């Protein structure tokens, strides 16, 4: 959740600076979001191509590389045991 809060904070800071300088953002929000989606998908093409090139099933790349990166899990509230278990799973998946 900290990462999401930092991201929105950075966006707000940039928006405030743009407003103070009386500058319009470089792209309309929808265009910018579509561009970000393109970047996210584009950075997954190389690992996916490597998986296909090595004759592994595409599902292996989807499950191990693409899905966790593109569709990450939002943090969930819960008791401390659940949070500790989630952190351990995340640490293992980051390796």
mmCIF file of C-alpha atoms in Angstrom:
data_model
loop_
_atom_site.group_PDB
_atom_site.id
_atom_site.type_symbol
_atom_site.label_atom_id
_atom_site.label_comp_id
_atom_site.label_asym_id
_atom_site.label_seq_id
_atom_site.Cartn_x
_atom_site.Cartn_y
_atom_site.Cartn_z
ATOM 1 C CA UNK A 1 0.000 0.000 0.000
ATOM 2 C CA UNK A 2 2.953 2.294 0.713
ATOM 3 C CA UNK A 3 3.982 2.099 -2.949
ATOM 4 C CA UNK A 4 0.517 3.180 -4.081
ATOM 5 C CA UNK A 5 0.464 6.082 -1.641
ATOM 6 C CA UNK A 6 3.907 7.206 -2.804
ATOM 7 C CA UNK A 7 2.778 6.980 -6.413
ATOM 8 C CA UNK A 8 -0.332 9.081 -5.880
ATOM 9 C CA UNK A 9 1.719 11.520 -3.795
ATOM 10 C CA UNK A 10 4.247 11.938 -6.589
ATOM 11 C CA UNK A 11 1.431 12.477 -9.080
ATOM 12 C CA UNK A 12 -0.182 15.079 -6.871
ATOM 13 C CA UNK A 13 3.133 16.870 -6.405
ATOM 14 C CA UNK A 14 3.719 17.013 -10.154
ATOM 15 C CA UNK A 15 0.165 18.255 -10.677
ATOM 16 C CA UNK A 16 0.666 21.018 -8.115
ATOM 17 C CA UNK A 17 3.950 22.073 -9.733
ATOM 18 C CA UNK A 18 2.274 22.113 -13.166
ATOM 19 C CA UNK A 19 -0.523 24.260 -11.763
ATOM 20 C CA UNK A 20 1.869 26.701 -10.068
ATOM 21 C CA UNK A 21 3.838 27.065 -13.300
ATOM 22 C CA UNK A 22 0.583 27.404 -15.255
ATOM 23 C CA UNK A 23 1.574 24.511 -17.527
ATOM 24 C CA UNK A 24 -0.797 21.930 -18.950
ATOM 25 C CA UNK A 25 0.097 18.279 -18.553
ATOM 26 C CA UNK A 26 1.842 16.891 -21.644
ATOM 27 C CA UNK A 27 -0.974 14.499 -22.476
ATOM 28 C CA UNK A 28 -4.653 14.192 -21.639
ATOM 29 C CA UNK A 29 -5.103 11.730 -18.753
ATOM 30 C CA UNK A 30 -6.664 8.981 -20.863
ATOM 31 C CA UNK A 31 -3.887 9.205 -23.453
ATOM 32 C CA UNK A 32 -1.277 9.099 -20.690
ATOM 33 C CA UNK A 33 -2.881 6.033 -19.109
ATOM 34 C CA UNK A 34 -3.056 4.234 -22.444
ATOM 35 C CA UNK A 35 0.625 5.051 -22.931
ATOM 36 C CA UNK A 36 1.448 3.621 -19.510
ATOM 37 C CA UNK A 37 -0.496 0.482 -20.365
ATOM 38 C CA UNK A 38 1.558 0.196 -23.553
ATOM 39 C CA UNK A 39 4.759 0.472 -21.551
ATOM 40 C CA UNK A 40 3.572 -2.182 -19.102
ATOM 41 C CA UNK A 41 2.603 -4.595 -21.879
ATOM 42 C CA UNK A 42 5.716 -3.804 -23.913
ATOM 43 C CA UNK A 43 8.090 -4.643 -21.095
ATOM 44 C CA UNK A 44 6.493 -8.087 -20.867
ATOM 45 C CA UNK A 45 6.997 -8.909 -24.546
ATOM 46 C CA UNK A 46 10.706 -9.741 -24.244
ATOM 47 C CA UNK A 47 10.322 -12.276 -21.394
ATOM 48 C CA UNK A 48 7.320 -13.765 -23.198
ATOM 49 C CA UNK A 49 9.294 -14.075 -26.445
ATOM 50 C CA UNK A 50 12.173 -15.706 -24.555
ATOM 51 C CA UNK A 51 9.769 -18.267 -23.121
ATOM 52 C CA UNK A 52 8.408 -19.072 -26.575
ATOM 53 C CA UNK A 53 11.919 -19.167 -28.055
ATOM 54 C CA UNK A 54 13.017 -21.719 -25.438
ATOM 55 C CA UNK A 55 10.010 -23.889 -26.385
ATOM 56 C CA UNK A 56 8.337 -23.531 -22.975
ATOM 57 C CA UNK A 57 4.548 -23.334 -22.936
ATOM 58 C CA UNK A 58 3.183 -19.790 -23.017
ATOM 59 C CA UNK A 59 1.297 -20.550 -19.798
ATOM 60 C CA UNK A 60 4.623 -20.764 -17.946
ATOM 61 C CA UNK A 61 5.500 -17.213 -18.916
ATOM 62 C CA UNK A 62 1.983 -16.007 -18.132
ATOM 63 C CA UNK A 63 1.890 -17.552 -14.663
ATOM 64 C CA UNK A 64 5.482 -16.850 -13.613
ATOM 65 C CA UNK A 65 6.296 -13.522 -15.272
ATOM 66 C CA UNK A 66 3.433 -11.582 -16.814
ATOM 67 C CA UNK A 67 0.498 -12.104 -14.447
ATOM 68 C CA UNK A 68 2.336 -11.197 -11.214
ATOM 69 C CA UNK A 69 3.821 -8.065 -12.772
ATOM 70 C CA UNK A 70 0.793 -6.747 -14.641
ATOM 71 C CA UNK A 71 -1.940 -7.803 -12.235
ATOM 72 C CA UNK A 72 -0.217 -7.484 -8.858
ATOM 73 C CA UNK A 73 -2.246 -7.989 -5.724
ATOM 74 C CA UNK A 74 -3.589 -5.036 -3.816
ATOM 75 C CA UNK A 75 -2.697 -5.146 -0.132
ATOM 76 C CA UNK A 76 -5.451 -6.481 2.099
ATOM 77 C CA UNK A 77 -6.267 -5.493 5.628
ATOM 78 C CA UNK A 78 -6.326 -8.237 8.184
ATOM 79 C CA UNK A 79 -4.779 -9.573 11.315
ATOM 80 C CA UNK A 80 -1.020 -9.612 11.806
ATOM 81 C CA UNK A 81 -0.693 -13.332 10.989
ATOM 82 C CA UNK A 82 -2.277 -12.793 7.577
ATOM 83 C CA UNK A 83 -0.044 -9.797 6.894
ATOM 84 C CA UNK A 84 3.112 -11.694 7.884
ATOM 85 C CA UNK A 85 2.142 -14.625 5.641
ATOM 86 C CA UNK A 86 1.462 -12.264 2.724
ATOM 87 C CA UNK A 87 4.874 -10.629 3.172
ATOM 88 C CA UNK A 88 6.594 -14.026 3.126
ATOM 89 C CA UNK A 89 4.788 -14.974 -0.091
ATOM 90 C CA UNK A 90 5.749 -11.636 -1.684
ATOM 91 C CA UNK A 91 9.405 -12.021 -0.692
ATOM 92 C CA UNK A 92 9.483 -15.505 -2.183
ATOM 93 C CA UNK A 93 7.838 -14.348 -5.438
ATOM 94 C CA UNK A 94 10.256 -11.390 -5.761
ATOM 95 C CA UNK A 95 13.233 -13.748 -5.790
#
